Amino acid sequence: MDQIISYFESIDPVLAAFYATLFTWGLTAAGASLVFLFKTLNRAVLDGMLGFTGGVMVAASFWSLLAPGIEMSPGDGFVKVIPAAIGFFFGAMFIFGLDKVLPHLHINFKESEAEGVKTPWRRTTLLTLAITMHNIPEGLAVGVLFGGVAAGFDGASIGGAVALALGIGLQNFPEGFAVAMPLRRHGLSRTKSFMYGQASAIVEPIAAVLGAWAVMTFQPILPYALSFAAGAMIFVVVEEVIPETQQDKYTDIATMGFIGGFIIMMTLDVGLG
């Protein structure tokens, strides 16, 4: 792990963010590739995977984004938390806007419950877009953290950025599987199910590069940008991920998955950051 951190320290931060999110995208593809090995996905396993995803995202939002954002903000007391509060609010509003406009369908919901503007798009496209919306703040978070390291902000470290990428990658693996298997169940071929599953994470490298570039170009926005990514991720967890796990009888499994994901992400961030 020390060698990995040293490598990321030696290269351009935008390139580092790009490589890190190629890794997270790769794990999404690896998870989606399981569609070639399995015919069905047990509902309890699916809900556990989604719970794990939520736990990682909530832990990353605080340990990797909000806490460093507050630490590097100027001032004391209420003044010090203002950038985090503003960024968090606008991050949540950004995903709220996407949620109202972008046509999408949550994994465990009926086709009649699709959200966003009305469209004739097929269920497969709507399912993929739902997970793609999850991945925008994840890629942005990684890029912003790498950009913060390059800008020399206290509280931003390569170890923390690597930990965040690793945690997001770990939850992307079951997420890729959770997208591909329902698509397969709805009649797509294994190859098409895999392609849709891995494509849901293609936005991560794009968002990461944009986040890193923005922070390096406009350095004062870093506390706001970290909190923006956190707000976006928390909105996704509360509005998208958790409701998806509450549609069947496996809510306890989903809750334990959430706890496990939170503990793993917290441990990675503290241990490596």
mmCIF file of C-alpha atoms in Angstrom:
data_model
loop_
_atom_site.group_PDB
_atom_site.id
_atom_site.type_symbol
_atom_site.label_atom_id
_atom_site.label_comp_id
_atom_site.label_asym_id
_atom_site.label_seq_id
_atom_site.Cartn_x
_atom_site.Cartn_y
_atom_site.Cartn_z
ATOM 1 C CA MET A 1 0.000 0.000 0.000
ATOM 2 C CA ASP A 2 2.904 2.373 0.749
ATOM 3 C CA GLN A 3 4.148 1.842 -2.808
ATOM 4 C CA ILE A 4 0.736 2.721 -4.225
ATOM 5 C CA ILE A 5 0.590 5.911 -2.176
ATOM 6 C CA SER A 6 4.135 6.833 -3.227
ATOM 7 C CA TYR A 7 3.222 6.299 -6.867
ATOM 8 C CA PHE A 8 0.195 8.582 -6.650
ATOM 9 C CA GLU A 9 2.338 11.216 -4.925
ATOM 10 C CA SER A 10 4.754 11.180 -7.874
ATOM 11 C CA ILE A 11 2.284 11.855 -10.709
ATOM 12 C CA ASP A 12 0.059 14.735 -11.792
ATOM 13 C CA PRO A 13 -2.986 14.936 -9.458
ATOM 14 C CA VAL A 14 -5.487 15.087 -12.326
ATOM 15 C CA LEU A 15 -3.901 11.960 -13.780
ATOM 16 C CA ALA A 16 -3.928 10.380 -10.301
ATOM 17 C CA ALA A 17 -7.653 11.073 -9.981
ATOM 18 C CA PHE A 18 -8.211 9.592 -13.419
ATOM 19 C CA TYR A 19 -6.263 6.419 -12.590
ATOM 20 C CA ALA A 20 -7.994 6.035 -9.226
ATOM 21 C CA THR A 21 -11.437 6.210 -10.798
ATOM 22 C CA LEU A 22 -10.416 3.873 -13.594
ATOM 23 C CA PHE A 23 -9.846 1.455 -10.714
ATOM 24 C CA THR A 24 -13.332 2.087 -9.303
ATOM 25 C CA TRP A 25 -14.813 1.708 -12.791
ATOM 26 C CA GLY A 26 -12.863 -1.526 -13.241
ATOM 27 C CA LEU A 27 -14.345 -2.970 -10.056
ATOM 28 C CA THR A 28 -17.815 -2.074 -11.289
ATOM 29 C CA ALA A 29 -17.049 -4.001 -14.472
ATOM 30 C CA ALA A 30 -15.684 -6.906 -12.417
ATOM 31 C CA GLY A 31 -18.906 -7.029 -10.417
ATOM 32 C CA ALA A 32 -21.012 -6.841 -13.568
ATOM 33 C CA SER A 33 -18.982 -9.690 -15.100
ATOM 34 C CA LEU A 34 -20.428 -12.079 -12.510
ATOM 35 C CA VAL A 35 -23.511 -12.138 -14.724
ATOM 36 C CA PHE A 36 -21.568 -14.625 -16.878
ATOM 37 C CA LEU A 37 -21.269 -17.004 -13.890
ATOM 38 C CA PHE A 38 -24.658 -16.769 -12.198
ATOM 39 C CA LYS A 39 -28.195 -17.051 -13.547
ATOM 40 C CA THR A 40 -29.999 -15.331 -10.675
ATOM 41 C CA LEU A 41 -29.270 -13.013 -7.772
ATOM 42 C CA ASN A 42 -30.787 -13.849 -4.400
ATOM 43 C CA ARG A 43 -32.873 -10.931 -3.144
ATOM 44 C CA ALA A 44 -31.282 -11.106 0.314
ATOM 45 C CA VAL A 45 -27.821 -10.824 -1.250
ATOM 46 C CA LEU A 46 -28.937 -7.889 -3.384
ATOM 47 C CA ASP A 47 -30.339 -5.991 -0.396
ATOM 48 C CA GLY A 48 -27.184 -6.733 1.599
ATOM 49 C CA MET A 49 -25.060 -5.375 -1.257
ATOM 50 C CA LEU A 50 -27.121 -2.223 -1.497
ATOM 51 C CA GLY A 51 -26.902 -1.735 2.267
ATOM 52 C CA PHE A 52 -23.104 -2.125 2.063
ATOM 53 C CA THR A 53 -23.038 0.540 -0.665
ATOM 54 C CA GLY A 54 -24.981 2.937 1.542
ATOM 55 C CA GLY A 55 -22.685 2.349 4.515
ATOM 56 C CA VAL A 56 -19.561 3.086 2.473
ATOM 57 C CA MET A 57 -21.088 6.262 1.032
ATOM 58 C CA VAL A 58 -22.184 7.629 4.419
ATOM 59 C CA ALA A 59 -18.813 6.894 6.057
ATOM 60 C CA ALA A 60 -16.933 8.409 3.111
ATOM 61 C CA SER A 61 -19.133 11.498 3.266
ATOM 62 C CA PHE A 62 -17.999 12.265 6.800
ATOM 63 C CA TRP A 63 -14.512 10.802 7.213
ATOM 64 C CA SER A 64 -13.180 11.604 3.740
ATOM 65 C CA LEU A 65 -15.110 14.753 2.801
ATOM 66 C CA LEU A 66 -16.941 16.713 5.497
ATOM 67 C CA ALA A 67 -14.351 16.400 8.274
ATOM 68 C CA PRO A 68 -11.391 17.464 6.050
ATOM 69 C CA GLY A 69 -13.535 20.218 4.529
ATOM 70 C CA ILE A 70 -14.315 21.671 7.949
ATOM 71 C CA GLU A 71 -10.706 21.267 9.100
ATOM 72 C CA MET A 72 -9.300 23.283 6.194
ATOM 73 C CA SER A 73 -11.907 26.052 6.405
ATOM 74 C CA PRO A 74 -10.747 29.399 7.843
ATOM 75 C CA GLY A 75 -12.143 30.962 10.997
ATOM 76 C CA ASP A 76 -13.530 29.496 14.206
ATOM 77 C CA GLY A 77 -16.861 28.371 15.608
ATOM 78 C CA PHE A 78 -19.865 28.939 13.372
ATOM 79 C CA VAL A 79 -17.743 30.711 10.766
ATOM 80 C CA LYS A 80 -15.577 27.621 10.269
ATOM 81 C CA VAL A 81 -18.519 25.382 9.404
ATOM 82 C CA ILE A 82 -20.198 27.758 6.936
ATOM 83 C CA PRO A 83 -18.356 26.472 3.801
ATOM 84 C CA ALA A 84 -19.241 22.880 4.707
ATOM 85 C CA ALA A 85 -22.899 23.755 5.288
ATOM 86 C CA ILE A 86 -23.179 25.674 2.018
ATOM 87 C CA GLY A 87 -21.373 23.019 -0.025
ATOM 88 C CA PHE A 88 -23.384 20.201 1.553
ATOM 89 C CA PHE A 89 -26.683 21.939 0.769
ATOM 90 C CA PHE A 90 -25.846 22.633 -2.861
ATOM 91 C CA GLY A 91 -24.492 19.096 -3.364
ATOM 92 C CA ALA A 92 -27.801 17.680 -2.188
ATOM 93 C CA MET A 93 -29.705 20.158 -4.376
ATOM 94 C CA PHE A 94 -27.623 19.152 -7.405
ATOM 95 C CA ILE A 95 -28.682 15.504 -7.122
ATOM 96 C CA PHE A 96 -32.221 16.583 -6.226
ATOM 97 C CA GLY A 97 -32.364 18.424 -9.537
ATOM 98 C CA LEU A 98 -30.969 15.440 -11.436
ATOM 99 C CA ASP A 99 -33.467 13.187 -9.692
ATOM 100 C CA LYS A 100 -36.354 15.314 -10.924
ATOM 101 C CA VAL A 101 -35.096 15.599 -14.505
ATOM 102 C CA LEU A 102 -33.106 12.461 -15.348
ATOM 103 C CA PRO A 103 -35.359 9.481 -16.206
ATOM 104 C CA HIS A 104 -34.379 6.533 -13.996
ATOM 105 C CA LEU A 105 -35.741 3.477 -12.220
ATOM 106 C CA HIS A 106 -34.501 2.080 -8.930
ATOM 107 C CA ILE A 107 -33.450 -1.577 -8.899
ATOM 108 C CA ASN A 108 -36.204 -2.945 -6.649
ATOM 109 C CA PHE A 109 -39.026 -0.775 -7.986
ATOM 110 C CA LYS A 110 -41.743 -1.445 -10.563
ATOM 111 C CA GLU A 111 -41.523 0.156 -13.997
ATOM 112 C CA SER A 112 -44.555 2.298 -13.177
ATOM 113 C CA GLU A 113 -42.499 3.873 -10.371
ATOM 114 C CA ALA A 114 -39.856 5.348 -12.700
ATOM 115 C CA GLU A 115 -38.780 8.876 -11.728
ATOM 116 C CA GLY A 116 -37.733 11.963 -13.679
ATOM 117 C CA VAL A 117 -39.319 13.237 -16.852
ATOM 118 C CA LYS A 118 -41.588 10.809 -18.686
ATOM 119 C CA THR A 119 -39.839 8.922 -21.469
ATOM 120 C CA PRO A 120 -40.379 5.870 -23.683
ATOM 121 C CA TRP A 121 -36.929 4.560 -22.727
ATOM 122 C CA ARG A 122 -36.766 0.899 -21.821
ATOM 123 C CA ARG A 123 -36.392 -0.426 -18.292
ATOM 124 C CA THR A 124 -32.774 -1.419 -18.979
ATOM 125 C CA THR A 125 -31.780 2.161 -19.737
ATOM 126 C CA LEU A 126 -33.679 3.516 -16.730
ATOM 127 C CA LEU A 127 -32.006 1.054 -14.360
ATOM 128 C CA THR A 128 -28.563 1.954 -15.681
ATOM 129 C CA LEU A 129 -29.237 5.676 -15.343
ATOM 130 C CA ALA A 130 -30.278 5.210 -11.703
ATOM 131 C CA ILE A 131 -26.876 3.736 -10.804
ATOM 132 C CA THR A 132 -25.078 6.261 -13.001
ATOM 133 C CA MET A 133 -26.589 8.988 -10.839
ATOM 134 C CA HIS A 134 -25.066 7.263 -7.773
ATOM 135 C CA ASN A 135 -21.624 7.368 -9.368
ATOM 136 C CA ILE A 136 -21.420 11.070 -10.235
ATOM 137 C CA PRO A 137 -20.758 12.266 -6.645
ATOM 138 C CA GLU A 138 -18.418 9.312 -6.035
ATOM 139 C CA GLY A 139 -16.141 10.243 -8.923
ATOM 140 C CA LEU A 140 -16.342 13.910 -8.007
ATOM 141 C CA ALA A 141 -15.322 13.157 -4.420
ATOM 142 C CA VAL A 142 -12.178 11.296 -5.476
ATOM 143 C CA GLY A 143 -11.158 14.011 -7.919
ATOM 144 C CA VAL A 144 -11.739 16.845 -5.450
ATOM 145 C CA LEU A 145 -9.642 15.111 -2.784
ATOM 146 C CA PHE A 146 -6.710 14.539 -5.154
ATOM 147 C CA GLY A 147 -6.990 18.169 -6.261
ATOM 148 C CA GLY A 148 -6.889 19.278 -2.632
ATOM 149 C CA VAL A 149 -3.669 17.365 -2.055
ATOM 150 C CA ALA A 150 -2.082 19.072 -5.068
ATOM 151 C CA ALA A 151 -3.210 22.461 -3.784
ATOM 152 C CA GLY A 152 -1.437 21.781 -0.484
ATOM 153 C CA PHE A 153 -4.438 22.040 1.819
ATOM 154 C CA ASP A 154 -4.070 20.722 5.359
ATOM 155 C CA GLY A 155 -6.409 17.808 5.952
ATOM 156 C CA ALA A 156 -6.128 16.529 2.371
ATOM 157 C CA SER A 157 -3.721 13.619 1.926
ATOM 158 C CA ILE A 158 -2.835 11.119 -0.757
ATOM 159 C CA GLY A 159 -3.538 8.339 1.718
ATOM 160 C CA GLY A 160 -7.021 9.700 2.318
ATOM 161 C CA ALA A 161 -7.667 10.023 -1.418
ATOM 162 C CA VAL A 162 -6.455 6.462 -2.034
ATOM 163 C CA ALA A 163 -8.604 5.205 0.865
ATOM 164 C CA LEU A 164 -11.643 6.917 -0.613
ATOM 165 C CA ALA A 165 -10.993 5.420 -4.062
ATOM 166 C CA LEU A 166 -10.499 1.981 -2.504
ATOM 167 C CA GLY A 167 -13.706 2.223 -0.479
ATOM 168 C CA ILE A 168 -15.748 3.386 -3.463
ATOM 169 C CA GLY A 169 -14.212 0.640 -5.567
ATOM 170 C CA LEU A 170 -15.212 -1.990 -2.991
ATOM 171 C CA GLN A 171 -18.827 -0.869 -3.017
ATOM 172 C CA ASN A 172 -18.809 -0.556 -6.811
ATOM 173 C CA PHE A 173 -18.115 -4.279 -7.139
ATOM 174 C CA PRO A 174 -21.467 -5.415 -5.694
ATOM 175 C CA GLU A 175 -23.145 -2.421 -7.314
ATOM 176 C CA GLY A 176 -22.051 -3.585 -10.769
ATOM 177 C CA PHE A 177 -23.455 -7.036 -10.020
ATOM 178 C CA ALA A 178 -26.652 -5.492 -8.643
ATOM 179 C CA VAL A 179 -27.203 -3.681 -11.948
ATOM 180 C CA ALA A 180 -26.269 -6.477 -14.328
ATOM 181 C CA MET A 181 -28.328 -9.263 -12.736
ATOM 182 C CA PRO A 182 -31.731 -7.495 -12.825
ATOM 183 C CA LEU A 183 -31.069 -6.622 -16.464
ATOM 184 C CA ARG A 184 -30.350 -10.274 -17.176
ATOM 185 C CA ARG A 185 -33.529 -11.247 -15.347
ATOM 186 C CA HIS A 186 -35.509 -8.909 -17.582
ATOM 187 C CA GLY A 187 -34.379 -10.684 -20.725
ATOM 188 C CA LEU A 188 -31.112 -9.081 -21.830
ATOM 189 C CA SER A 189 -28.258 -11.294 -22.930
ATOM 190 C CA ARG A 190 -25.346 -11.782 -20.544
ATOM 191 C CA THR A 191 -23.125 -9.605 -22.739
ATOM 192 C CA LYS A 192 -25.604 -6.731 -22.869
ATOM 193 C CA SER A 193 -26.274 -7.013 -19.135
ATOM 194 C CA PHE A 194 -22.536 -6.763 -18.495
ATOM 195 C CA MET A 195 -22.131 -3.797 -20.827
ATOM 196 C CA TYR A 196 -24.946 -1.861 -19.178
ATOM 197 C CA GLY A 197 -23.647 -2.768 -15.718
ATOM 198 C CA GLN A 198 -20.107 -1.531 -16.288
ATOM 199 C CA ALA A 199 -21.298 1.535 -18.234
ATOM 200 C CA SER A 200 -23.039 2.843 -15.130
ATOM 201 C CA ALA A 201 -19.620 3.806 -13.677
ATOM 202 C CA ILE A 202 -18.184 5.473 -16.767
ATOM 203 C CA VAL A 203 -19.067 8.875 -15.300
ATOM 204 C CA GLU A 204 -16.658 8.390 -12.391
ATOM 205 C CA PRO A 205 -13.381 9.119 -14.262
ATOM 206 C CA ILE A 206 -15.054 12.076 -15.994
ATOM 207 C CA ALA A 207 -16.345 13.568 -12.729
ATOM 208 C CA ALA A 208 -12.992 12.908 -11.014
ATOM 209 C CA VAL A 209 -10.966 14.756 -13.643
ATOM 210 C CA LEU A 210 -13.365 17.701 -13.578
ATOM 211 C CA GLY A 211 -13.289 17.806 -9.768
ATOM 212 C CA ALA A 212 -9.487 17.701 -9.552
ATOM 213 C CA TRP A 213 -9.076 20.344 -12.245
ATOM 214 C CA ALA A 214 -11.643 22.669 -10.662
ATOM 215 C CA VAL A 215 -10.029 22.524 -7.218
ATOM 216 C CA MET A 216 -6.525 23.083 -8.590
ATOM 217 C CA THR A 217 -7.718 26.009 -10.697
ATOM 218 C CA PHE A 218 -9.925 27.625 -8.059
ATOM 219 C CA GLN A 219 -8.236 26.600 -4.809
ATOM 220 C CA PRO A 220 -10.539 28.505 -2.378
ATOM 221 C CA ILE A 221 -13.489 26.313 -3.409
ATOM 222 C CA LEU A 222 -11.993 23.117 -1.942
ATOM 223 C CA PRO A 223 -13.908 23.117 1.390
ATOM 224 C CA TYR A 224 -17.108 23.818 -0.557
ATOM 225 C CA ALA A 225 -16.295 21.148 -3.169
ATOM 226 C CA LEU A 226 -15.603 18.434 -0.570
ATOM 227 C CA SER A 227 -18.869 19.188 1.192
ATOM 228 C CA PHE A 228 -20.701 19.403 -2.143
ATOM 229 C CA ALA A 229 -19.654 15.817 -2.900
ATOM 230 C CA ALA A 230 -20.690 14.748 0.605
ATOM 231 C CA GLY A 231 -24.121 16.340 0.271
ATOM 232 C CA ALA A 232 -24.636 14.675 -3.090
ATOM 233 C CA MET A 233 -23.717 11.256 -1.696
ATOM 234 C CA ILE A 234 -25.915 11.580 1.387
ATOM 235 C CA PHE A 235 -28.869 12.577 -0.791
ATOM 236 C CA VAL A 236 -28.318 9.493 -2.948
ATOM 237 C CA VAL A 237 -28.182 7.223 0.120
ATOM 238 C CA VAL A 238 -31.326 8.612 1.742
ATOM 239 C CA GLU A 239 -33.417 9.066 -1.397
ATOM 240 C CA GLU A 240 -32.185 6.156 -3.519
ATOM 241 C CA VAL A 241 -30.153 3.455 -1.778
ATOM 242 C CA ILE A 242 -31.990 2.968 1.518
ATOM 243 C CA PRO A 243 -35.507 2.887 -0.017
ATOM 244 C CA GLU A 244 -34.295 0.235 -2.486
ATOM 245 C CA THR A 245 -33.416 -2.040 0.451
ATOM 246 C CA GLN A 246 -36.804 -1.644 2.146
ATOM 247 C CA GLN A 247 -39.015 -3.212 -0.525
ATOM 248 C CA ASP A 248 -38.860 -6.810 0.744
ATOM 249 C CA LYS A 249 -38.368 -8.838 3.928
ATOM 250 C CA TYR A 250 -34.563 -8.588 4.074
ATOM 251 C CA THR A 251 -34.309 -5.206 5.793
ATOM 252 C CA ASP A 252 -32.177 -6.633 8.635
ATOM 253 C CA ILE A 253 -29.644 -8.004 6.143
ATOM 254 C CA ALA A 254 -29.552 -4.632 4.395
ATOM 255 C CA THR A 255 -29.000 -2.884 7.735
ATOM 256 C CA MET A 256 -26.099 -5.179 8.654
ATOM 257 C CA GLY A 257 -24.653 -4.629 5.178
ATOM 258 C CA PHE A 258 -24.836 -0.884 5.849
ATOM 259 C CA ILE A 259 -23.028 -1.288 9.177
ATOM 260 C CA GLY A 260 -20.328 -3.409 7.560
ATOM 261 C CA GLY A 261 -19.800 -0.910 4.742
ATOM 262 C CA PHE A 262 -19.565 1.975 7.205
ATOM 263 C CA ILE A 263 -16.995 0.186 9.373
ATOM 264 C CA ILE A 264 -14.825 -0.797 6.399
ATOM 265 C CA MET A 265 -14.807 2.724 4.914
ATOM 266 C CA MET A 266 -14.127 4.332 8.302
ATOM 267 C CA THR A 267 -11.258 1.923 8.923
ATOM 268 C CA LEU A 268 -9.741 2.533 5.489
ATOM 269 C CA ASP A 269 -9.902 6.302 5.860
ATOM 270 C CA VAL A 270 -8.456 6.429 9.380
ATOM 271 C CA GLY A 271 -5.839 3.759 8.649
ATOM 272 C CA LEU A 272 -4.609 5.244 5.365
ATOM 273 C CA GLY A 273 -5.491 8.913 5.777
#
